[in-house]
């Protein structure tokens, strides 16, 4: 496994092109957990895997957790070592963003809602770094966790509108035994907060069950979500949205995202379920193109 610590080191990336396996990028901010490792393991099915580890300053707002976001490169490398990863690209911020007031990528319409409404500038920061990583690594495939559903959709809009030659894949969320979605931020939770954090996945499951029983009113589904999130200290949003445009539908059918963001203590947690609701029932589907072809 090659460790590439700067943009210049990317000259040592595995060869890509005719006759070579596809290059598959798994972008991360480190603090790897079972969710990331599952992305990496599945990414191998598409080709030679490159993992990026970079805590991107551009996607953190003032007062957010950039300075104390968990960073432990040695631990991350030890976790990746057994996974047949060809290279880890772990640059520092000065190498990635040497200019102040540099050019950024302005997100499209999917960034207006949900996390985009409560974290101004966040998706601009995400797109800027993802665009840069895609240019630097030039993968044929890039793999993202479905837990950051809106991020996947905002990146998909960029890739479509700016013609990036890359295939995007979203892969399922990995969960703790009580349903809590794996996240690097779970490490911030106290024991008592950790117990309450279970309400997030529980609320989403309750809304999913209501859909399965035939509930199609978005208002009612939103009420179910909110009532089950009573253990959270704050509910930032709890929504039923259409995929891919994230508009609230008149009727909860078709390709849907059930999504919520809460604060438990000082920790902000997000989670979602992606489903397709049709006359024949409800099933879990991906967000991106593969999901559409399943309809
Ligand atoms: O999902 C993440 O970890 C980050 O938002 C990403 C995609 C690596 C960009 O910094």
CSV table of C-alpha atoms and ligand atoms in Angstrom, one decimal:
chain,number,residue,atom,x,y,z
A,1,UNK,CA,0.0,0.0,0.0
A,2,UNK,CA,1.6,3.3,-1.2
A,3,UNK,CA,1.3,6.2,1.2
A,4,UNK,CA,1.0,9.4,-0.9
A,5,UNK,CA,1.4,12.5,1.4
A,6,UNK,CA,1.2,15.3,-1.2
A,7,UNK,CA,-0.1,16.1,-4.7
A,8,UNK,CA,3.4,15.6,-6.0
A,9,UNK,CA,3.4,12.0,-4.7
A,10,UNK,CA,0.4,11.2,-6.9
A,11,UNK,CA,2.9,10.4,-9.7
A,12,UNK,CA,3.2,7.0,-7.8
A,13,UNK,CA,-0.5,6.2,-8.3
A,14,UNK,CA,-1.2,2.9,-10.0
A,15,UNK,CA,-1.3,3.1,-13.8
A,16,UNK,CA,-4.7,3.8,-15.3
A,17,UNK,CA,-5.9,3.4,-18.8
A,18,UNK,CA,-6.3,0.8,-21.5
A,19,UNK,CA,-5.7,-2.7,-20.3
A,20,UNK,CA,-5.5,-1.6,-16.7
A,21,UNK,CA,-8.1,-2.3,-14.1
A,22,UNK,CA,-10.3,0.8,-13.3
A,23,UNK,CA,-9.1,3.1,-10.6
A,24,UNK,CA,-11.7,3.4,-7.8
A,25,UNK,CA,-11.5,6.3,-5.4
A,26,UNK,CA,-13.0,6.1,-1.9
A,27,UNK,CA,-12.8,9.7,-0.5
A,28,UNK,CA,-12.8,9.9,3.3
A,29,UNK,CA,-11.9,12.3,6.1
A,30,UNK,CA,-10.2,9.5,8.1
A,31,UNK,CA,-11.2,8.4,11.6
A,32,UNK,CA,-12.2,5.3,9.8
A,33,UNK,CA,-14.8,2.9,11.1
A,34,UNK,CA,-16.6,-0.2,9.9
A,35,UNK,CA,-18.7,1.9,7.5
A,36,UNK,CA,-15.6,3.1,5.6
A,37,UNK,CA,-14.0,-0.3,5.7
A,38,UNK,CA,-17.1,-1.8,4.1
A,39,UNK,CA,-16.9,0.9,1.3
A,40,UNK,CA,-13.3,-0.1,0.7
A,41,UNK,CA,-14.1,-3.8,0.6
A,42,UNK,CA,-17.0,-3.3,-1.8
A,43,UNK,CA,-15.0,-0.8,-3.9
A,44,UNK,CA,-12.5,-3.6,-4.8
A,45,UNK,CA,-15.3,-5.2,-7.0
A,46,UNK,CA,-14.8,-2.2,-9.5
A,47,UNK,CA,-11.0,-2.2,-9.7
A,48,UNK,CA,-7.9,-0.9,-8.0
A,49,UNK,CA,-8.7,1.0,-4.8
A,50,UNK,CA,-7.3,4.4,-3.8
A,51,UNK,CA,-8.5,5.8,-0.5
A,52,UNK,CA,-8.1,9.5,0.2
A,53,UNK,CA,-7.9,10.7,3.8
A,54,UNK,CA,-8.2,14.5,4.1
A,55,UNK,CA,-10.1,16.5,6.7
A,56,UNK,CA,-11.3,19.2,4.4
A,57,UNK,CA,-11.4,22.6,6.1
A,58,UNK,CA,-13.7,24.1,3.4
A,59,UNK,CA,-16.7,22.0,4.4
A,60,UNK,CA,-16.7,23.0,8.1
A,61,UNK,CA,-18.5,26.2,9.1
A,62,UNK,CA,-17.4,28.6,11.9
A,63,UNK,CA,-17.9,27.0,15.3
A,64,UNK,CA,-18.1,23.5,13.8
A,65,UNK,CA,-15.7,20.7,14.7
A,66,UNK,CA,-12.8,21.1,12.2
A,67,UNK,CA,-10.1,21.7,14.9
A,68,UNK,CA,-11.1,18.7,17.0
A,69,UNK,CA,-12.3,16.4,14.2
A,70,UNK,CA,-10.6,13.0,15.1
A,71,UNK,CA,-7.4,12.5,13.2
A,72,UNK,CA,-5.2,9.4,13.6
A,73,UNK,CA,-3.4,8.5,10.3
A,74,UNK,CA,-1.4,5.6,11.8
A,75,UNK,CA,-4.6,3.9,13.0
A,76,UNK,CA,-6.4,4.5,9.7
A,77,UNK,CA,-3.4,3.0,7.8
A,78,UNK,CA,-3.4,0.0,10.0
A,79,UNK,CA,-7.1,-0.6,9.4
A,80,UNK,CA,-6.6,-0.3,5.6
A,81,UNK,CA,-3.5,-2.4,5.4
A,82,UNK,CA,-5.3,-5.8,5.3
A,83,UNK,CA,-7.8,-4.6,2.7
A,84,UNK,CA,-5.9,-4.7,-0.6
A,85,UNK,CA,-5.8,-0.9,-1.0
A,86,UNK,CA,-3.3,0.1,-3.7
A,87,UNK,CA,-2.7,3.6,-2.3
A,88,UNK,CA,-3.7,6.1,0.4
A,89,UNK,CA,-3.6,9.7,-0.6
A,90,UNK,CA,-3.3,11.7,2.7
A,91,UNK,CA,-2.2,15.3,1.8
A,92,UNK,CA,-2.2,18.2,4.3
A,93,UNK,CA,-4.4,21.3,4.0
A,94,UNK,CA,-1.5,23.5,2.9
A,95,UNK,CA,-0.7,21.2,0.0
A,96,UNK,CA,-4.4,20.9,-1.1
A,97,UNK,CA,-5.3,24.5,-0.6
A,98,UNK,CA,-2.2,26.7,-0.8
A,99,UNK,CA,-4.2,29.8,-2.0
A,100,UNK,CA,-6.4,31.9,0.1
A,101,UNK,CA,-9.7,32.9,-1.6
A,102,UNK,CA,-9.2,30.2,-4.1
A,103,UNK,CA,-11.8,29.2,-6.8
A,104,UNK,CA,-14.6,27.0,-5.4
A,105,UNK,CA,-17.4,24.9,-6.9
A,106,UNK,CA,-20.9,26.3,-6.3
A,107,UNK,CA,-23.5,23.5,-5.7
A,108,UNK,CA,-26.7,23.0,-7.7
A,109,UNK,CA,-30.3,22.8,-6.5
A,110,UNK,CA,-30.0,19.6,-4.4
A,111,UNK,CA,-27.8,21.6,-1.9
A,112,UNK,CA,-30.6,24.0,-0.9
A,113,UNK,CA,-32.5,21.7,1.4
A,114,UNK,CA,-31.8,19.6,4.5
A,115,UNK,CA,-28.1,19.9,5.6
A,116,UNK,CA,-27.6,22.6,3.0
A,117,UNK,CA,-30.1,24.9,4.7
A,118,UNK,CA,-28.5,24.5,8.1
A,119,UNK,CA,-24.8,24.4,7.1
A,120,UNK,CA,-24.3,27.3,4.7
A,121,UNK,CA,-21.2,26.8,2.6
A,122,UNK,CA,-20.9,23.1,3.5
A,123,UNK,CA,-21.6,21.6,0.1
A,124,UNK,CA,-19.6,24.2,-1.6
A,125,UNK,CA,-16.7,23.0,0.5
A,126,UNK,CA,-17.5,19.3,-0.2
A,127,UNK,CA,-17.8,19.9,-4.0
A,128,UNK,CA,-14.6,21.9,-4.1
A,129,UNK,CA,-12.6,19.1,-2.5
A,130,UNK,CA,-14.3,16.3,-4.3
A,131,UNK,CA,-13.8,18.1,-7.7
A,132,UNK,CA,-10.1,18.5,-6.8
A,133,UNK,CA,-9.7,14.8,-5.7
A,134,UNK,CA,-11.4,13.6,-8.9
A,135,UNK,CA,-9.0,15.7,-11.0
A,136,UNK,CA,-6.0,14.6,-9.1
A,137,UNK,CA,-6.7,10.9,-8.9
A,138,UNK,CA,-8.7,10.6,-12.1
A,139,UNK,CA,-10.6,7.5,-11.0
A,140,UNK,CA,-13.1,5.8,-13.3
A,141,UNK,CA,-15.3,5.1,-10.3
A,142,UNK,CA,-15.9,7.0,-7.0
A,143,UNK,CA,-17.6,5.3,-4.0
A,144,UNK,CA,-19.6,7.2,-1.3
A,145,UNK,CA,-21.5,6.1,1.7
A,146,UNK,CA,-25.3,6.4,1.4
A,147,UNK,CA,-25.4,7.8,5.0
A,148,UNK,CA,-24.4,11.2,3.5
A,149,UNK,CA,-27.3,11.0,1.0
A,150,UNK,CA,-27.6,14.6,0.2
A,151,UNK,CA,-23.8,14.8,-0.3
A,152,UNK,CA,-24.2,11.9,-2.9
A,153,UNK,CA,-26.9,13.8,-4.8
A,154,UNK,CA,-25.1,17.1,-4.7
A,155,UNK,CA,-21.9,15.4,-6.0
A,156,UNK,CA,-24.0,13.6,-8.7
A,157,UNK,CA,-25.3,17.0,-9.9
A,158,UNK,CA,-21.8,18.3,-10.2
A,159,UNK,CA,-20.6,15.3,-12.1
A,160,UNK,CA,-23.5,15.5,-14.4
A,161,UNK,CA,-23.5,19.3,-15.0
A,162,UNK,CA,-19.7,19.6,-15.3
A,163,UNK,CA,-19.2,16.4,-17.2
A,164,UNK,CA,-16.8,14.7,-14.9
A,165,UNK,CA,-15.8,11.3,-16.5
A,166,UNK,CA,-16.5,9.3,-13.4
A,167,UNK,CA,-19.1,6.8,-12.3
A,168,UNK,CA,-20.5,7.4,-8.9
A,169,UNK,CA,-21.7,4.6,-6.6
A,170,UNK,CA,-23.5,4.9,-3.3
A,171,UNK,CA,-23.2,2.0,-0.9
A,172,UNK,CA,-25.4,1.1,2.1
A,173,UNK,CA,-25.0,2.5,5.6
A,174,UNK,CA,-23.3,0.3,8.1
A,175,UNK,CA,-25.1,0.3,11.5
A,176,UNK,CA,-24.3,-0.6,15.1
A,177,UNK,CA,-26.5,-3.4,16.6
A,178,UNK,CA,-29.1,-0.9,17.9
A,179,UNK,CA,-29.4,0.7,14.4
A,180,UNK,CA,-27.2,3.8,15.0
A,181,UNK,CA,-25.5,4.6,11.7
A,182,UNK,CA,-21.7,4.4,11.9
A,183,UNK,CA,-20.1,7.8,11.9
A,184,UNK,CA,-16.8,9.2,13.0
A,185,UNK,CA,-18.8,11.7,15.1
A,186,UNK,CA,-20.3,8.9,17.2
A,187,UNK,CA,-17.0,9.0,19.2
A,188,UNK,CA,-18.2,12.4,20.6
A,189,UNK,CA,-21.2,10.8,22.4
A,190,UNK,CA,-21.2,10.2,26.1
A,191,UNK,CA,-22.6,6.8,27.3
A,192,UNK,CA,-25.9,8.5,28.1
A,193,UNK,CA,-26.0,10.3,24.7
A,194,UNK,CA,-25.1,7.2,22.9
A,195,UNK,CA,-28.1,5.5,24.4
A,196,UNK,CA,-30.4,8.3,23.2
A,197,UNK,CA,-28.8,8.4,19.7
A,198,UNK,CA,-30.6,5.2,18.9
A,199,UNK,CA,-33.8,7.2,18.4
A,200,UNK,CA,-32.6,8.4,15.0
A,201,UNK,CA,-32.6,5.1,13.2
A,202,UNK,CA,-35.6,4.0,15.2
A,203,UNK,CA,-37.6,7.0,14.0
A,204,UNK,CA,-36.6,6.3,10.4
A,205,UNK,CA,-37.7,2.7,10.7
A,206,UNK,CA,-41.0,3.8,12.2
A,207,UNK,CA,-41.7,6.1,9.2
A,208,UNK,CA,-40.6,3.2,6.9
A,209,UNK,CA,-43.1,0.9,8.6
A,210,UNK,CA,-45.9,3.5,8.2
A,211,UNK,CA,-45.1,3.7,4.5
A,212,UNK,CA,-45.2,-0.1,4.3
A,213,UNK,CA,-48.7,0.0,6.0
A,214,UNK,CA,-49.8,2.4,3.2
A,215,UNK,CA,-49.3,5.8,4.7
A,216,UNK,CA,-48.7,8.2,1.8
A,217,UNK,CA,-49.1,11.7,3.5
A,218,UNK,CA,-45.8,13.4,3.8
A,219,UNK,CA,-47.1,15.5,6.7
A,220,UNK,CA,-48.1,12.4,8.7
A,221,UNK,CA,-44.7,10.7,8.0
A,222,UNK,CA,-42.9,13.9,9.2
A,223,UNK,CA,-45.0,13.8,12.4
A,224,UNK,CA,-44.1,10.2,12.9
A,225,UNK,CA,-40.4,11.0,12.5
A,226,UNK,CA,-40.6,14.0,14.8
A,227,UNK,CA,-42.6,12.2,17.5
A,228,UNK,CA,-40.0,9.4,17.6
A,229,UNK,CA,-37.1,11.9,17.9
A,230,UNK,CA,-38.3,13.2,21.3
A,231,UNK,CA,-35.1,11.8,22.9
A,232,UNK,CA,-32.9,14.1,20.8
A,233,UNK,CA,-32.0,17.5,22.2
A,234,UNK,CA,-32.8,19.3,18.9
A,235,UNK,CA,-34.4,18.1,15.7
A,236,UNK,CA,-32.8,20.1,12.9
A,237,UNK,CA,-34.9,18.5,10.2
A,238,UNK,CA,-37.0,15.4,9.7
A,239,UNK,CA,-38.2,15.1,6.1
A,240,UNK,CA,-39.6,12.9,3.4
A,241,UNK,CA,-38.1,14.0,0.1
A,242,UNK,CA,-38.2,13.0,-3.5
A,243,UNK,CA,-35.0,11.6,-5.0
A,244,UNK,CA,-33.1,13.1,-6.8
A,245,UNK,CA,-34.4,16.7,-6.4
A,246,UNK,CA,-35.1,16.6,-2.7
A,247,UNK,CA,-38.5,18.3,-3.1
A,248,UNK,CA,-41.3,17.3,-0.7
A,249,UNK,CA,-43.7,15.2,-2.8
A,250,UNK,CA,-47.5,15.7,-2.7
A,251,UNK,CA,-47.7,12.0,-2.1
A,252,UNK,CA,-45.0,9.7,-0.7
A,253,UNK,CA,-44.5,7.3,-3.7
A,254,UNK,CA,-41.6,6.6,-6.0
A,255,UNK,CA,-38.0,7.1,-5.1
A,256,UNK,CA,-37.9,8.7,-1.6
A,257,UNK,CA,-35.4,9.8,1.0
A,258,UNK,CA,-36.5,9.7,4.6
A,259,UNK,CA,-33.9,11.9,6.3
A,260,UNK,CA,-33.3,13.4,9.7
A,261,UNK,CA,-30.6,15.5,11.5
A,262,UNK,CA,-30.6,15.9,15.2
A,263,UNK,CA,-28.4,17.1,18.0
A,264,UNK,CA,-27.7,14.8,20.9
A,265,UNK,CA,-25.9,16.9,23.4
A,266,UNK,CA,-23.4,18.9,21.3
A,267,UNK,CA,-23.1,16.2,18.6
A,268,UNK,CA,-24.9,16.6,15.3
A,269,UNK,CA,-26.0,13.3,13.8
A,270,UNK,CA,-27.7,12.6,10.5
A,271,UNK,CA,-29.2,9.4,9.1
A,272,UNK,CA,-31.6,8.4,6.3
A,273,UNK,CA,-33.3,5.6,4.5
A,274,UNK,CA,-33.7,5.4,0.7
A,275,UNK,CA,-36.7,3.5,-0.5
A,276,UNK,CA,-38.8,3.0,-3.6
A,277,UNK,CA,-42.5,3.0,-2.9
A,278,UNK,CA,-44.8,1.5,-5.6
A,279,UNK,CA,-48.1,-0.2,-5.9
A,280,UNK,CA,-46.4,-3.5,-5.2
A,281,UNK,CA,-44.8,-2.3,-1.9
A,282,UNK,CA,-41.7,-0.7,-0.5
A,283,UNK,CA,-38.0,-1.7,-0.9
A,284,UNK,CA,-34.6,-0.3,0.0
A,285,UNK,CA,-32.8,1.0,-3.1
A,286,UNK,CA,-29.6,3.0,-3.9
A,287,UNK,CA,-29.8,6.8,-4.4
A,288,UNK,CA,-27.9,7.0,-7.7
A,289,UNK,CA,-28.5,5.6,-11.1
A,290,UNK,CA,-28.6,1.9,-10.2
A,291,UNK,CA,-31.6,2.7,-8.0
A,292,UNK,CA,-33.5,4.2,-11.0
A,293,UNK,CA,-32.8,1.2,-13.1
A,294,UNK,CA,-34.4,-1.0,-10.5
A,295,UNK,CA,-37.8,0.7,-10.8
B,1,LIG,O1,-18.0,12.2,3.3
B,1,LIG,C1,-16.9,12.6,3.6
B,1,LIG,O2,-16.2,12.0,4.4
B,1,LIG,C2,-16.5,14.0,3.0
B,1,LIG,O3,-17.5,14.8,2.9
B,1,LIG,C3,-15.7,13.8,1.7
B,1,LIG,C4,-16.6,13.2,0.6
B,1,LIG,C5,-14.5,12.9,1.9
B,1,LIG,C6,-15.2,15.2,1.2
B,1,LIG,O4,-14.4,15.8,2.2
